[in-house]
Coordinates of C-alpha atoms and ligand atoms in Angstrom, one line a residue:
M459 CA 60.0 21.1 -31.2
K460 CA 57.0 18.7 -32.7
R461 CA 59.3 15.9 -32.4
K462 CA 60.3 16.9 -28.7
F463 CA 56.6 17.5 -28.1
I464 CA 55.9 13.9 -29.7
A465 CA 58.7 12.3 -27.7
L466 CA 57.4 13.7 -24.4
F467 CA 53.9 12.7 -24.7
G468 CA 55.0 9.2 -26.1
G469 CA 56.9 8.8 -22.5
L470 CA 53.8 10.0 -20.6
L471 CA 51.3 7.6 -22.3
F472 CA 54.1 4.9 -21.7
T473 CA 53.8 5.7 -18.1
V474 CA 50.0 5.3 -17.5
M475 CA 50.1 2.2 -19.6
L476 CA 52.4 0.5 -17.5
S477 CA 50.8 1.8 -14.2
S478 CA 47.4 0.7 -15.7
C479 CA 48.6 -2.5 -15.8
G480 CA 48.7 -2.9 -12.0
G481 CA 45.2 -0.9 -11.4
G482 CA 43.7 -3.9 -12.1
G483 CA 41.1 -3.4 -15.1
G484 CA 39.4 -0.5 -15.1
K485 CA 38.9 2.5 -17.4
T486 CA 42.0 3.2 -19.9
A487 CA 42.7 7.1 -20.0
D488 CA 42.9 8.9 -23.6
L489 CA 45.9 11.5 -22.2
A490 CA 46.1 13.1 -25.1
N491 CA 42.2 14.0 -25.0
G492 CA 43.0 14.6 -21.0
E493 CA 45.5 17.3 -22.3
T494 CA 43.3 19.1 -24.3
I495 CA 40.3 19.2 -22.4
Y496 CA 42.6 19.9 -19.2
N497 CA 43.8 22.8 -21.5
K498 CA 40.2 24.0 -22.5
A499 CA 38.9 24.0 -19.2
C500 CA 40.9 22.6 -16.1
I501 CA 43.9 25.1 -16.4
A502 CA 42.3 27.9 -15.3
C503 CA 42.1 26.9 -11.6
H504 CA 44.2 23.6 -11.7
L505 CA 47.2 24.6 -13.1
K506 CA 48.4 27.1 -10.0
G507 CA 45.8 26.0 -7.6
V508 CA 43.6 29.4 -8.3
A509 CA 40.1 29.7 -5.7
G510 CA 41.5 26.4 -3.8
A511 CA 41.8 23.9 -6.3
A512 CA 44.6 21.6 -6.4
A513 CA 47.8 23.0 -8.1
L514 CA 49.5 20.8 -10.4
D515 CA 52.7 20.6 -8.2
D516 CA 50.6 20.4 -5.0
T517 CA 51.8 16.5 -4.8
P518 CA 50.2 16.0 -1.2
R519 CA 46.9 17.6 -2.5
W520 CA 46.8 14.8 -5.6
E521 CA 47.8 11.8 -2.7
E522 CA 44.7 13.2 -1.0
L523 CA 42.7 13.0 -3.5
A524 CA 43.9 9.6 -5.5
A525 CA 42.9 8.1 -2.3
K526 CA 39.5 9.4 -2.9
G527 CA 39.5 6.9 -5.9
M528 CA 38.5 7.6 -9.6
T529 CA 35.0 7.1 -9.9
T530 CA 34.3 9.3 -6.9
L531 CA 36.5 11.9 -8.5
V532 CA 35.1 11.9 -11.8
Q533 CA 31.4 12.0 -10.0
H534 CA 32.6 14.9 -8.1
A535 CA 34.0 16.6 -11.1
N536 CA 30.9 15.7 -13.4
S537 CA 28.2 17.3 -10.9
G538 CA 29.9 19.6 -9.1
Y539 CA 31.7 19.4 -5.6
T540 CA 32.1 21.7 -2.8
G541 CA 35.0 20.8 -0.2
N542 CA 37.5 22.3 2.4
Y543 CA 38.9 24.1 0.0
G544 CA 36.5 25.9 -2.4
V545 CA 33.8 25.0 -4.9
M546 CA 34.9 22.9 -8.0
P547 CA 32.2 23.5 -10.5
E548 CA 30.0 21.6 -12.7
K549 CA 32.0 19.4 -15.1
G550 CA 34.7 22.2 -14.3
T551 CA 33.1 24.7 -16.5
C552 CA 33.3 21.9 -19.8
M553 CA 29.6 22.2 -20.3
D554 CA 30.4 19.3 -23.4
C555 CA 32.2 17.0 -21.8
S556 CA 31.8 13.5 -21.4
E557 CA 32.4 11.9 -18.2
Q558 CA 35.0 10.1 -20.2
D559 CA 36.5 13.4 -21.0
L560 CA 36.7 14.1 -17.5
Y561 CA 38.2 10.7 -16.6
D562 CA 40.8 11.6 -19.1
A563 CA 41.6 15.5 -18.0
I564 CA 42.3 14.0 -14.3
S565 CA 44.0 11.3 -15.5
F566 CA 46.2 13.9 -17.5
M567 CA 46.7 16.0 -13.9
F568 CA 47.4 12.7 -12.0
S569 CA 50.1 12.2 -14.8
K570 CA 51.6 16.0 -14.5
A571 CA 51.5 15.6 -10.9
G572 CA 53.2 12.3 -10.5
V573 CA 50.9 10.6 -8.3
E574 CA 48.9 7.7 -9.5
P575 CA 45.4 7.5 -8.9
K576 CA 43.2 4.4 -7.9
Q577 CA 40.2 3.1 -9.9
Ligands
HEC99 C1 36.8 27.6 -11.5 C2 37.8 27.1 -11.1 C3 37.9 25.5 -11.2 C4 37.7 25.1 -12.5 C5 37.6 25.7 -13.9 C6 38.3 23.5 -12.4 N1 37.9 23.2 -11.2 FE1 38.4 21.4 -10.5 N2 38.1 22.1 -8.4 C7 38.3 23.1 -8.2 C8 38.2 23.7 -6.8 C9 37.9 24.9 -5.9 C10 38.3 22.3 -6.2 C11 38.3 21.9 -4.7 C12 37.1 21.7 -3.8 C13 37.8 21.1 -2.9 O1 38.1 20.0 -2.6 O2 37.0 22.0 -1.6 C14 38.6 21.3 -7.5 C15 38.3 19.9 -7.2 C16 38.6 19.3 -8.6 C17 38.6 17.8 -8.1 C18 38.8 16.8 -6.8 C19 37.0 16.6 -6.3 C20 37.1 15.8 -5.1 O3 36.5 14.8 -4.9 O4 37.9 16.3 -4.0 C21 38.6 17.2 -9.1 C22 38.9 15.7 -9.4 C23 38.6 18.0 -10.3 N3 38.5 19.4 -9.6 C24 38.9 18.1 -11.6 C25 38.7 19.0 -12.3 C26 38.4 19.3 -14.4 C27 38.6 17.7 -14.5 C28 38.3 20.2 -14.8 C29 38.1 20.6 -16.0 C30 37.5 19.6 -16.6 C31 38.4 21.2 -13.6 N4 38.6 20.4 -12.2 C32 38.1 22.6 -13.6 C33 38.1 24.3 -9.1 C34 38.0 24.2 -10.5

């Protein structure tokens, strides 16, 4: 069980390392941290798309988000954002999250959705 998890996770990390090579620099995502943050704070809305949040299996929504670029997405997650779908609460309710934590959690969600974000 644990082994399986590590193998799966290693695969994910590898994918991100590969994709970040083509990204032209910028920050690197710590997906392990991202998963922890996601499970703590973001899963409530972003797993199934509660209250208008982008569900992890909603690929077109993540493609739409990818086009905005990570810089904008992290800013919106950090200070809260009201768009066409609903209200994203400030820091996604994770009040002790840093911008890097949010960056990691967003990167984790992109990896789950199978979409590659822009910087
Ligand atoms: C209470 C529900 C809720 C929680 C919890 C939540 N979100 Fe959201 N989030 C939303 C909704 C709703 C939207 C869509 C807003 C819109 O586009 O109308 C959204 C949108 C976003 C966006 C896109 C912003 C943009 O510019 O379009 C990002 C990035 C995001 N959330 C990240 C996170 C992260 C990271 C967490 C956890 C730390 C989180 N969210 C937790 C409801 C939530």
